[in-house]
mmCIF file with all atom_site columns, C-alpha atoms in Angstrom:
data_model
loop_
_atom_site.group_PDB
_atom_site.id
_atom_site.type_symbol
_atom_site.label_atom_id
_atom_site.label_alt_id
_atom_site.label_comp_id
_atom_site.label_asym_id
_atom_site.label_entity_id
_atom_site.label_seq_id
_atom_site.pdbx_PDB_ins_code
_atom_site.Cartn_x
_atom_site.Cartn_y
_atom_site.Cartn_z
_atom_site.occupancy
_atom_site.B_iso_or_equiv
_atom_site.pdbx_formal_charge
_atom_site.auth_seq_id
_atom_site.auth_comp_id
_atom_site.auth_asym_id
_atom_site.auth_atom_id
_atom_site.pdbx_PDB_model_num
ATOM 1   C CA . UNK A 1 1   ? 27.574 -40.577 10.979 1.00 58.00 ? 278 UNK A CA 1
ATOM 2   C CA . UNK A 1 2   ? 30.017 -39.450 8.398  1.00 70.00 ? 279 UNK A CA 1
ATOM 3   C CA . UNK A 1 3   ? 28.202 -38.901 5.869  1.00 87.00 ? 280 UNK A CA 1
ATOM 4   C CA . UNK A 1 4   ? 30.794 -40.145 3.353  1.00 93.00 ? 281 UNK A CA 1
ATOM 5   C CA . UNK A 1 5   ? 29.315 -40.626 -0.515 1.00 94.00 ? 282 UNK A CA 1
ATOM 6   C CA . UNK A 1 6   ? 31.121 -43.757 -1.492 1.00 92.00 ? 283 UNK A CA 1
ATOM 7   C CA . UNK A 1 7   ? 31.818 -46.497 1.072  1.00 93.00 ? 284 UNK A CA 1
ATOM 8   C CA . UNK A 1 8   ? 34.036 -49.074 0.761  1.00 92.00 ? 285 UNK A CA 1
ATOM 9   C CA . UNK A 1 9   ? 33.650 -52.482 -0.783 1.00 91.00 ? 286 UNK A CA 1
ATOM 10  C CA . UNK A 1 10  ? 34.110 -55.297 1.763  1.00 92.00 ? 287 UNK A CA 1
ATOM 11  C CA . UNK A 1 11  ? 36.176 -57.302 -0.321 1.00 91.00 ? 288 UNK A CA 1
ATOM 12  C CA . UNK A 1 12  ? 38.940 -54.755 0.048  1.00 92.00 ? 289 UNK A CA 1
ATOM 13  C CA . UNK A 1 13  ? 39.325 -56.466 3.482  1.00 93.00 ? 290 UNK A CA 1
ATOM 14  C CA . UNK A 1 14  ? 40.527 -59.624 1.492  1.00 91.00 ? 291 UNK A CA 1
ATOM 15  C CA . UNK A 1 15  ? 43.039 -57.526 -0.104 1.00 91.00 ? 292 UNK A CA 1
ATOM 16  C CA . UNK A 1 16  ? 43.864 -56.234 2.891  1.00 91.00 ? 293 UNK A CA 1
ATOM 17  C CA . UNK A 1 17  ? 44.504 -59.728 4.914  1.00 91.00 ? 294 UNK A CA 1
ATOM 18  C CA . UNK A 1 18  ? 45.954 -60.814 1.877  1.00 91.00 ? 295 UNK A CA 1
ATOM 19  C CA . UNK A 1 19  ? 49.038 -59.116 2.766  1.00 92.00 ? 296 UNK A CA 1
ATOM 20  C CA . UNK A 1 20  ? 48.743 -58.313 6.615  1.00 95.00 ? 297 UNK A CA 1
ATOM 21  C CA . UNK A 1 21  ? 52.142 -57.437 7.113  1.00 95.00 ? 298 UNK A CA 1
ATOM 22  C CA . UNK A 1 22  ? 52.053 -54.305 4.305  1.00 94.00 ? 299 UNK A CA 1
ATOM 23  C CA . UNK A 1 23  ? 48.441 -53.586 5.852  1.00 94.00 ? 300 UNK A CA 1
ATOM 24  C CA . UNK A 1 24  ? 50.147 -53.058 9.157  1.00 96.00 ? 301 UNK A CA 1
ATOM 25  C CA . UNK A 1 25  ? 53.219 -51.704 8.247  1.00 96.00 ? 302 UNK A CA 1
ATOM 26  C CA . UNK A 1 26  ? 51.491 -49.031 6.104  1.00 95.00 ? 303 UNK A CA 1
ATOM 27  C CA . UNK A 1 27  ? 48.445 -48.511 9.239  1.00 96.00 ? 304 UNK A CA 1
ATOM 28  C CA . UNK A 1 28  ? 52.078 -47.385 11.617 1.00 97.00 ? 305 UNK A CA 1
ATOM 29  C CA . UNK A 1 29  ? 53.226 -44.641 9.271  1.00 97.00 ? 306 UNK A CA 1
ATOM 30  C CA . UNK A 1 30  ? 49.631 -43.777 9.040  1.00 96.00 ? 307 UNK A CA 1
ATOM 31  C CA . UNK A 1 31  ? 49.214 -42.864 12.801 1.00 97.00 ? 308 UNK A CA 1
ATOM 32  C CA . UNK A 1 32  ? 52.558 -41.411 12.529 1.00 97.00 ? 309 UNK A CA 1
ATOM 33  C CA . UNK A 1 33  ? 51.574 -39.363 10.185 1.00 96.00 ? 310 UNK A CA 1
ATOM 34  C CA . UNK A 1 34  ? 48.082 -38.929 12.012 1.00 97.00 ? 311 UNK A CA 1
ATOM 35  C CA . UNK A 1 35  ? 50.297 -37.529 15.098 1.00 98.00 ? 312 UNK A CA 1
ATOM 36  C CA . UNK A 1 36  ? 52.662 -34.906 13.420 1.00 97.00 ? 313 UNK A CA 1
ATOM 37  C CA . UNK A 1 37  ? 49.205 -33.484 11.555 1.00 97.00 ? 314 UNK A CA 1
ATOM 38  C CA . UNK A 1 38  ? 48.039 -33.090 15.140 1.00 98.00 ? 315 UNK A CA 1
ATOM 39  C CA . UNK A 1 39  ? 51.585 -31.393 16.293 1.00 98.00 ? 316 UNK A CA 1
ATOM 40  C CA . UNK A 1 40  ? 51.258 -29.071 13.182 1.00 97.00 ? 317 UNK A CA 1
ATOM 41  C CA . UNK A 1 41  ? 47.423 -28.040 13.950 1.00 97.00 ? 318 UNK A CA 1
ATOM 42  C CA . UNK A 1 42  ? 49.013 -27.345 17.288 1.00 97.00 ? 319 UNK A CA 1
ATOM 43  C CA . UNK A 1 43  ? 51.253 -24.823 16.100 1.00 97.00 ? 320 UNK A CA 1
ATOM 44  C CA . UNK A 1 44  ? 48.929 -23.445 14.179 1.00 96.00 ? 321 UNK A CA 1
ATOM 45  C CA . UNK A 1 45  ? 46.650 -22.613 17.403 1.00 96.00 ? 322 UNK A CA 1
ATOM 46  C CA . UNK A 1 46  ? 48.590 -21.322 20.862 1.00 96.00 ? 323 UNK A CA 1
ATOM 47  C CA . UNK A 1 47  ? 46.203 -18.818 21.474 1.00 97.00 ? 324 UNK A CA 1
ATOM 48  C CA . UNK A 1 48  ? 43.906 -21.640 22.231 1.00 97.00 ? 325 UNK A CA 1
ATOM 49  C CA . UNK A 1 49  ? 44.697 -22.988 24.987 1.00 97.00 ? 326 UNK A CA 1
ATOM 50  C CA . UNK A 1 50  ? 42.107 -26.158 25.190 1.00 97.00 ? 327 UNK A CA 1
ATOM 51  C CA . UNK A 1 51  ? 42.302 -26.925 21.409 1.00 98.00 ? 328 UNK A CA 1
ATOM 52  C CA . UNK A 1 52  ? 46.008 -27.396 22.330 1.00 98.00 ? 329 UNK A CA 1
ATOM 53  C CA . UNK A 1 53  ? 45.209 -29.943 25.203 1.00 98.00 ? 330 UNK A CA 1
ATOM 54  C CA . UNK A 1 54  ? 42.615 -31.503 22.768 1.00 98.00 ? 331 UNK A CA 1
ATOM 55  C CA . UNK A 1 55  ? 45.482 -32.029 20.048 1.00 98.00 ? 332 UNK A CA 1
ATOM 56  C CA . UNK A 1 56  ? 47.881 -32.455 22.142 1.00 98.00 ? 333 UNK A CA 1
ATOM 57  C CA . UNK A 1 57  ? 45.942 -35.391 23.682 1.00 98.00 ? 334 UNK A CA 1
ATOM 58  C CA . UNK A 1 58  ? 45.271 -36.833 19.658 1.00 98.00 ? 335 UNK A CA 1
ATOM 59  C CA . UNK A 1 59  ? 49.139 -36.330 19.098 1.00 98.00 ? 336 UNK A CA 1
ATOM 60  C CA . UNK A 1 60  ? 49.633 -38.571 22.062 1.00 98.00 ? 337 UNK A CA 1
ATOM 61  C CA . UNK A 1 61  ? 46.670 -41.385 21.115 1.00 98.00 ? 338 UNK A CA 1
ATOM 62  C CA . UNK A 1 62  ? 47.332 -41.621 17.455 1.00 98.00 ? 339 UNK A CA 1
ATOM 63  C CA . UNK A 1 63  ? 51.660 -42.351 18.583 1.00 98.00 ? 340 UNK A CA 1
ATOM 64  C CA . UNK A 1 64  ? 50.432 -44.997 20.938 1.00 98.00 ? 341 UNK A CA 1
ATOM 65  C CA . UNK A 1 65  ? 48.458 -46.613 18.091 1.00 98.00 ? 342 UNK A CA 1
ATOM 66  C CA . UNK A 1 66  ? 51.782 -46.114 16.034 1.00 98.00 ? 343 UNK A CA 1
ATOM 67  C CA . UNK A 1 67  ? 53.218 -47.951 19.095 1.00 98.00 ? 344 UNK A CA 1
ATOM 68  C CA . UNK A 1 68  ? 50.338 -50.377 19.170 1.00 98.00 ? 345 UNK A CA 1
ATOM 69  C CA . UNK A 1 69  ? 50.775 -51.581 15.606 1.00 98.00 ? 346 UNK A CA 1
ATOM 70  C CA . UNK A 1 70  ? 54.277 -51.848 16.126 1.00 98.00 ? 347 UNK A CA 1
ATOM 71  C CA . UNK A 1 71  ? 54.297 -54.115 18.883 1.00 98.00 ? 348 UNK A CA 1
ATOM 72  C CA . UNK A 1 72  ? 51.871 -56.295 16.373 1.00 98.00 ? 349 UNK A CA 1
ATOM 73  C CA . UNK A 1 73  ? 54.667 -56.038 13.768 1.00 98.00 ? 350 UNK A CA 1
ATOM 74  C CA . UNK A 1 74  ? 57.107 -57.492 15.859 1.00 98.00 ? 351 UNK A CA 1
ATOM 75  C CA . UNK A 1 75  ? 54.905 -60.246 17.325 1.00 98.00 ? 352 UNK A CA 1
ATOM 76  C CA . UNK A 1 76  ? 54.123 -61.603 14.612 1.00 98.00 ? 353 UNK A CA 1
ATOM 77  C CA . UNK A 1 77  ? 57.632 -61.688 13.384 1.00 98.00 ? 354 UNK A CA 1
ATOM 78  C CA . UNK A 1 78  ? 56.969 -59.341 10.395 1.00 97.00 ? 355 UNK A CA 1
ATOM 79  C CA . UNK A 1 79  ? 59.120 -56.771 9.338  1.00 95.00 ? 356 UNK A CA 1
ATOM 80  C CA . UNK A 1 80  ? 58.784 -53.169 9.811  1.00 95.00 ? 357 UNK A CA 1
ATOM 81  C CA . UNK A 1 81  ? 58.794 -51.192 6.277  1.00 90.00 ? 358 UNK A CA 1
ATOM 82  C CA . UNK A 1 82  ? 59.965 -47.743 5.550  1.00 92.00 ? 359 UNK A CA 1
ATOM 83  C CA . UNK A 1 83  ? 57.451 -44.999 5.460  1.00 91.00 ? 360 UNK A CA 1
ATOM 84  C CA . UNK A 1 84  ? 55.107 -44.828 2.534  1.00 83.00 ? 361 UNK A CA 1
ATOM 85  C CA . UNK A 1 85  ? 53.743 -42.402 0.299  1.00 88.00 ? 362 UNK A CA 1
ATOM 86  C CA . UNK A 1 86  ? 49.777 -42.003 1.278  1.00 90.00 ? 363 UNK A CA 1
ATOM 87  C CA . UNK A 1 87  ? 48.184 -41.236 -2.901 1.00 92.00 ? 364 UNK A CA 1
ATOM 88  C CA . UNK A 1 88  ? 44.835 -40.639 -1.329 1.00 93.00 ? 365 UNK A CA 1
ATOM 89  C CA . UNK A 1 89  ? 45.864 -38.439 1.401  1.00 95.00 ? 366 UNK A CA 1
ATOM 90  C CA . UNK A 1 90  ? 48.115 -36.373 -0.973 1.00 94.00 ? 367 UNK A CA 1
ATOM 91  C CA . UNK A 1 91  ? 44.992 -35.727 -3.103 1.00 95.00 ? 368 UNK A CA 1
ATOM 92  C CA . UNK A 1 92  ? 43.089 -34.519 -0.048 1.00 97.00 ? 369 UNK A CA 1
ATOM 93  C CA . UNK A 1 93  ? 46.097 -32.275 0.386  1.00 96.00 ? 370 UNK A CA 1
ATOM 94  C CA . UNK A 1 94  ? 45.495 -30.982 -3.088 1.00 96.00 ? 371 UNK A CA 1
ATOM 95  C CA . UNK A 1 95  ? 42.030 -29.475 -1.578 1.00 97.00 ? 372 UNK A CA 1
ATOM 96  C CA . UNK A 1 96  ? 42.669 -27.776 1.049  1.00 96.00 ? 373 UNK A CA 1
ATOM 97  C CA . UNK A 1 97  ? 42.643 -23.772 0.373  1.00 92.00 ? 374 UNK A CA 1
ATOM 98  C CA . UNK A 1 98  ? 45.466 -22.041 -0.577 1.00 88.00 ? 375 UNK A CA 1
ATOM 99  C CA . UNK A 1 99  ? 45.529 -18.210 0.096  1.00 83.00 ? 376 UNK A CA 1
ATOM 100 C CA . UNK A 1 100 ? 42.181 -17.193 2.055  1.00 82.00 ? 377 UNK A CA 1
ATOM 101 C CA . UNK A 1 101 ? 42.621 -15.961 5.276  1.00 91.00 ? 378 UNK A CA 1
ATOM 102 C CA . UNK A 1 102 ? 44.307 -17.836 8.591  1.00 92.00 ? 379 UNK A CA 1
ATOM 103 C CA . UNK A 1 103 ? 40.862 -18.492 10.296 1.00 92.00 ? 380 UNK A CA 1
ATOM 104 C CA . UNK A 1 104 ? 39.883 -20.505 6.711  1.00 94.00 ? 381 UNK A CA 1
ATOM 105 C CA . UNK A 1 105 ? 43.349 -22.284 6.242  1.00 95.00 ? 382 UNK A CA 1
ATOM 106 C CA . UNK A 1 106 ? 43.035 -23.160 9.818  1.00 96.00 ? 383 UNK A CA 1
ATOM 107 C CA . UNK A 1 107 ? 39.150 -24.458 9.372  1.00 97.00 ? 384 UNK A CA 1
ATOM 108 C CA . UNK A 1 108 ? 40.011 -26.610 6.299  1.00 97.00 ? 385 UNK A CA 1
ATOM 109 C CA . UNK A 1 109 ? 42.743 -28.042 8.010  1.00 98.00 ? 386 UNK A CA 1
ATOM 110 C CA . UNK A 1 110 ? 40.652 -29.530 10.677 1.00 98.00 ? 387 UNK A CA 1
ATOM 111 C CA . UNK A 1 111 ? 38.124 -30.662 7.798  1.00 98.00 ? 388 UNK A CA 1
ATOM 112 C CA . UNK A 1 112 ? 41.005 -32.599 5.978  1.00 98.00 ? 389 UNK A CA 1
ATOM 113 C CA . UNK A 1 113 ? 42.146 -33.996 9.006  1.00 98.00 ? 390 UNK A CA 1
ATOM 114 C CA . UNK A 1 114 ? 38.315 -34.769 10.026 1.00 98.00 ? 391 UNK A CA 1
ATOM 115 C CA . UNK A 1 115 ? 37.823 -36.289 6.344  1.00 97.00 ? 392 UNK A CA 1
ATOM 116 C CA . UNK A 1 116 ? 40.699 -38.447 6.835  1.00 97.00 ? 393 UNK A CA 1
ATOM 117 C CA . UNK A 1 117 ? 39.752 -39.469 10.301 1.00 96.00 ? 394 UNK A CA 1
ATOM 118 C CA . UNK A 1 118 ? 35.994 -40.863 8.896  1.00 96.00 ? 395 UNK A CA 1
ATOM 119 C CA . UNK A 1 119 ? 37.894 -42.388 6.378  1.00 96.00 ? 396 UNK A CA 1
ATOM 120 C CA . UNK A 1 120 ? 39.786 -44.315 8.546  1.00 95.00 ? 397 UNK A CA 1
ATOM 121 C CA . UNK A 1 121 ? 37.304 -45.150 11.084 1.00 95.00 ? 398 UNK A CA 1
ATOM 122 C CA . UNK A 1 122 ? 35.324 -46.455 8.169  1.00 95.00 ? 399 UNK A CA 1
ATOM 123 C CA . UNK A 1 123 ? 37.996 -48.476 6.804  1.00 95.00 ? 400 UNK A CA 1
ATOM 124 C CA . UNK A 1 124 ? 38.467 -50.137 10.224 1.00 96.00 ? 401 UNK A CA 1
ATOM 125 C CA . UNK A 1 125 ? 35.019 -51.009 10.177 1.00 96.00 ? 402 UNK A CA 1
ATOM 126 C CA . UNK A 1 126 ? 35.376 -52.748 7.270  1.00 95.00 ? 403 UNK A CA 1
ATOM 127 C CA . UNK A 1 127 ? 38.196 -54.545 8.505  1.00 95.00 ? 404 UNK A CA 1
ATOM 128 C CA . UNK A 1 128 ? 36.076 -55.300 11.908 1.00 95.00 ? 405 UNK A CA 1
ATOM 129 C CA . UNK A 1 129 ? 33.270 -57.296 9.745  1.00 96.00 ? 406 UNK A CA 1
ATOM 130 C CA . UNK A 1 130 ? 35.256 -58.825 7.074  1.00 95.00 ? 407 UNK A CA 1
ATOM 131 C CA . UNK A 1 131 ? 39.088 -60.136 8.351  1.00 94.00 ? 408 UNK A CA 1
ATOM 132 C CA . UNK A 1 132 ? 39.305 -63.954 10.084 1.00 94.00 ? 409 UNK A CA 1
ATOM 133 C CA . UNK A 1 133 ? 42.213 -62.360 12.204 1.00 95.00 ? 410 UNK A CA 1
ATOM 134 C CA . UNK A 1 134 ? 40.350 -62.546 15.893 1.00 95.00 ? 411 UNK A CA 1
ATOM 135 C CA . UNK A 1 135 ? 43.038 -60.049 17.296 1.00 96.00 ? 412 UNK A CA 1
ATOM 136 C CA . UNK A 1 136 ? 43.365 -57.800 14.534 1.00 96.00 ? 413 UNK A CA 1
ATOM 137 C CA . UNK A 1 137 ? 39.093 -57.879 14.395 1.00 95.00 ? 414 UNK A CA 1
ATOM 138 C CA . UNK A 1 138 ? 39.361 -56.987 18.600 1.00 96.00 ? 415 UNK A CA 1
ATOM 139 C CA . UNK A 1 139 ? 42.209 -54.121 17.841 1.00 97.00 ? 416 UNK A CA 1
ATOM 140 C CA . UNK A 1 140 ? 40.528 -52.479 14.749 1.00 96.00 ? 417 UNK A CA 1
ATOM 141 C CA . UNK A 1 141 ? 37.487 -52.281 16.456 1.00 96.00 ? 418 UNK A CA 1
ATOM 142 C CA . UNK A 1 142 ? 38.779 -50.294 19.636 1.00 95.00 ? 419 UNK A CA 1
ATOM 143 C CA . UNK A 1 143 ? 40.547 -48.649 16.723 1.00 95.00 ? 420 UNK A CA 1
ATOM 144 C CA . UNK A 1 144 ? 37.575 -47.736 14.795 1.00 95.00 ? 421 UNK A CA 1
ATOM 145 C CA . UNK A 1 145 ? 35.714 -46.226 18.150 1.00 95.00 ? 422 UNK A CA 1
ATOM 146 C CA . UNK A 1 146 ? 38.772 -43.441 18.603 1.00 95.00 ? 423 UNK A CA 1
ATOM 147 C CA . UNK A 1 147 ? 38.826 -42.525 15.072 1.00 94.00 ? 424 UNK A CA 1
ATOM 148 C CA . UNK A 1 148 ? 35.564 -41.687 15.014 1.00 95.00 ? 425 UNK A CA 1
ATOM 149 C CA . UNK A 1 149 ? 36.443 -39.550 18.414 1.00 96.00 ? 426 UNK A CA 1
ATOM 150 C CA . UNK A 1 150 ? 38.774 -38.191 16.307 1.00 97.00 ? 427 UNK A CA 1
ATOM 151 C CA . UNK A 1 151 ? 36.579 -37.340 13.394 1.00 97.00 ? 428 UNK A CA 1
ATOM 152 C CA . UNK A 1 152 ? 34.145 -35.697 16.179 1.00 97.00 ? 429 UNK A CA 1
ATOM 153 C CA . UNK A 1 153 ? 36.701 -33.246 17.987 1.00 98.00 ? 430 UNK A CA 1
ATOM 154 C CA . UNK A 1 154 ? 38.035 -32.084 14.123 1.00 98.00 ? 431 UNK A CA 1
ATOM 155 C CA . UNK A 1 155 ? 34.824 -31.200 12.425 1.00 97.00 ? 432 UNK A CA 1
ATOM 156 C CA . UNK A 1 156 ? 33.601 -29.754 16.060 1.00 97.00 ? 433 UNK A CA 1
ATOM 157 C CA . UNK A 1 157 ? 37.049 -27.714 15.917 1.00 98.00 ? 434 UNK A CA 1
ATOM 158 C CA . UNK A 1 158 ? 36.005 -26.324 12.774 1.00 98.00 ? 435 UNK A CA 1
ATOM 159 C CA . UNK A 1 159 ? 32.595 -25.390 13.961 1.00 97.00 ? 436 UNK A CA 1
ATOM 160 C CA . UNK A 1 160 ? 34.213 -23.529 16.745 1.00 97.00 ? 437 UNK A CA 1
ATOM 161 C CA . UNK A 1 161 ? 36.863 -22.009 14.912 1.00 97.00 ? 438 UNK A CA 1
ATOM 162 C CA . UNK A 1 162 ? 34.426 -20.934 12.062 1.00 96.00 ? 439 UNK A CA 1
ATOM 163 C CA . UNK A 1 163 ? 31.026 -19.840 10.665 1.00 96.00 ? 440 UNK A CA 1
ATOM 164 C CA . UNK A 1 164 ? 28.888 -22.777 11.301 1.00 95.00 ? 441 UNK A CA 1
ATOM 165 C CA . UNK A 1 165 ? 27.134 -22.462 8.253  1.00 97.00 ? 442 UNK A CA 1
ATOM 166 C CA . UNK A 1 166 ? 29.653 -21.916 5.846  1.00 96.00 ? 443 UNK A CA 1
ATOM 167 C CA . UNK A 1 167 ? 31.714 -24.861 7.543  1.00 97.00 ? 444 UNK A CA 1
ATOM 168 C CA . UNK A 1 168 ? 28.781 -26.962 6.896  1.00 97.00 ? 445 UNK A CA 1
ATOM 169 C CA . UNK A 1 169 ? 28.766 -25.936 3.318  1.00 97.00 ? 446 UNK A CA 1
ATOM 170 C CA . UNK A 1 170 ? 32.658 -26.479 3.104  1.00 97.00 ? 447 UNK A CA 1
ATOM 171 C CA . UNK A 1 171 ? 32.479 -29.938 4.765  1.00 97.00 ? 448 UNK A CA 1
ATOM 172 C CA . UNK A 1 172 ? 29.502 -30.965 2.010  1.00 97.00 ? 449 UNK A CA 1
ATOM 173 C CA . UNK A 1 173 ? 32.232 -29.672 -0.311 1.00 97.00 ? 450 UNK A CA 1
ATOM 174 C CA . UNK A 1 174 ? 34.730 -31.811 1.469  1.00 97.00 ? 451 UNK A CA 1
ATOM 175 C CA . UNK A 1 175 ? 32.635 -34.938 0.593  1.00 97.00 ? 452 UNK A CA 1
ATOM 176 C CA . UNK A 1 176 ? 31.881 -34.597 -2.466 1.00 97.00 ? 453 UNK A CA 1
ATOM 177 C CA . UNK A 1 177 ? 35.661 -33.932 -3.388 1.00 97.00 ? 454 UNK A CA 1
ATOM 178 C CA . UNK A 1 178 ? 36.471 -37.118 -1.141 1.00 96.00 ? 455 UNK A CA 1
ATOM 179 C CA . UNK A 1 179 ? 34.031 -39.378 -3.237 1.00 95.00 ? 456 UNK A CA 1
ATOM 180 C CA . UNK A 1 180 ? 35.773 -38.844 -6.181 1.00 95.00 ? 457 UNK A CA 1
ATOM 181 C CA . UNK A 1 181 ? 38.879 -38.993 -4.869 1.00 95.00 ? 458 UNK A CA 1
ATOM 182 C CA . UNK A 1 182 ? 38.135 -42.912 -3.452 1.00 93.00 ? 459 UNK A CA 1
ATOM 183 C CA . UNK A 1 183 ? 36.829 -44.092 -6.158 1.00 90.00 ? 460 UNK A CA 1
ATOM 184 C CA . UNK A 1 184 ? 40.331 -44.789 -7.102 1.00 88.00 ? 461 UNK A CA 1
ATOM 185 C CA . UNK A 1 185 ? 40.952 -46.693 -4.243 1.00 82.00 ? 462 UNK A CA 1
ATOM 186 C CA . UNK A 1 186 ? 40.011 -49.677 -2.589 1.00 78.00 ? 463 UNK A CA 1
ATOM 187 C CA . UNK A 1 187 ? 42.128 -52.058 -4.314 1.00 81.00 ? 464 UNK A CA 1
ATOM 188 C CA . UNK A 1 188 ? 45.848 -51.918 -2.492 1.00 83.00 ? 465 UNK A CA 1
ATOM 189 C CA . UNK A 1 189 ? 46.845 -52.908 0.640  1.00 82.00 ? 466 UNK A CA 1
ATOM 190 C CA . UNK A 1 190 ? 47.040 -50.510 2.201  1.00 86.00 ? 467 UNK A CA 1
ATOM 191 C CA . UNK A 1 191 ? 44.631 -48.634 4.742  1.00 89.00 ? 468 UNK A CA 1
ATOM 192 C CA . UNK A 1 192 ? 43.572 -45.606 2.171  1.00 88.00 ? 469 UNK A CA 1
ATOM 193 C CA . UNK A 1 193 ? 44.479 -47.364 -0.726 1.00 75.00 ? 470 UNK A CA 1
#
């Protein structure tokens, strides 16, 4: 569905449940994060009025799964770390054009946060087939189904917003950039990393 040149290696999960508390603490900020790039798209777009109520709707999902993960957090007794730096997401930062028109700064926008989205969504997957946790298999699968919602509304944003063609060609772009990017990661705990 996504397309995306390099998946992950499964044993990245081990890593992962290796150190569930980190996993979760760093998944929070994540949909934090996930939420405020929704906010800022929103600001980006008033004078359309149902991409608002589509982001504003994401803004609102992504802080209840910041909510979610919390409430797993505290459960299980773990504690709740500061906010961390995201390496792989600061890369895709780094491609995202600079100068251009609005209409193209607006269009890559929704591609990063698209490219981000299928990341995560496949990440989750991984975590869905490979983790013994029963509850954290059950809440990374829901999890995995509205990223890839996610994923959808972003790159169909972009379609909208943009030349279909040439935001095909920029989301090919997008992926190729992306695969390089990853292969440095896969090895931390942490849901990018």
């Amino acid at each position: 569905m996504f397309k995306l040149k390099l998946p992950t290696d499964p044993r990245w999960a081990n890593i992962a449940e290796g150190n569930i508390e980190e996993i979760l603490t760093d998944h929070a900020w994540c949909e934090q994060k996930a939420a405020t790039n929704a906010i800022g798209l929103i600001t980006m777009l008033p004078e359309y009025p149902e991409i608002v109520t589509e982001l504003l709707a994401i803004a609102q999902e992504e802080l209840e799964h910041f909510r979610q993960v919390h409430e797993i957090i505290k459960k299980r007794g773990y504690t709740f770390g500061r906010t961390r730096k995201d390496d792989y997401v600061n890369e895709l930062v780094n491609f995202i054009q600079k100068g251009g028109n609005r209409d193209d700064l607006i269009v890559d926008k929704m591609l990063f946060a698209a490219m981000i989205e299928a990341r995560s969504c496949e990440r989750f997957k991984v975590l869905t087939e490979n983790i013994k946790d029963e509850e954290l298999k059950t809440f990374y699968r829901e999890l995995m189904i509205s990223e890839a919602n996610h994923y959808t509304t972003f790159i169909g944003f972009a379609r909208q917003l943009g030349d279909e063609q040439k935001v095909n060609a920029r989301w090919e772009e997008w992926l190729e950039y992306e695969a390089k990017v990853i292969q440095s990661y896969g090895k931390g705990e942490t849901i990018h990393g």
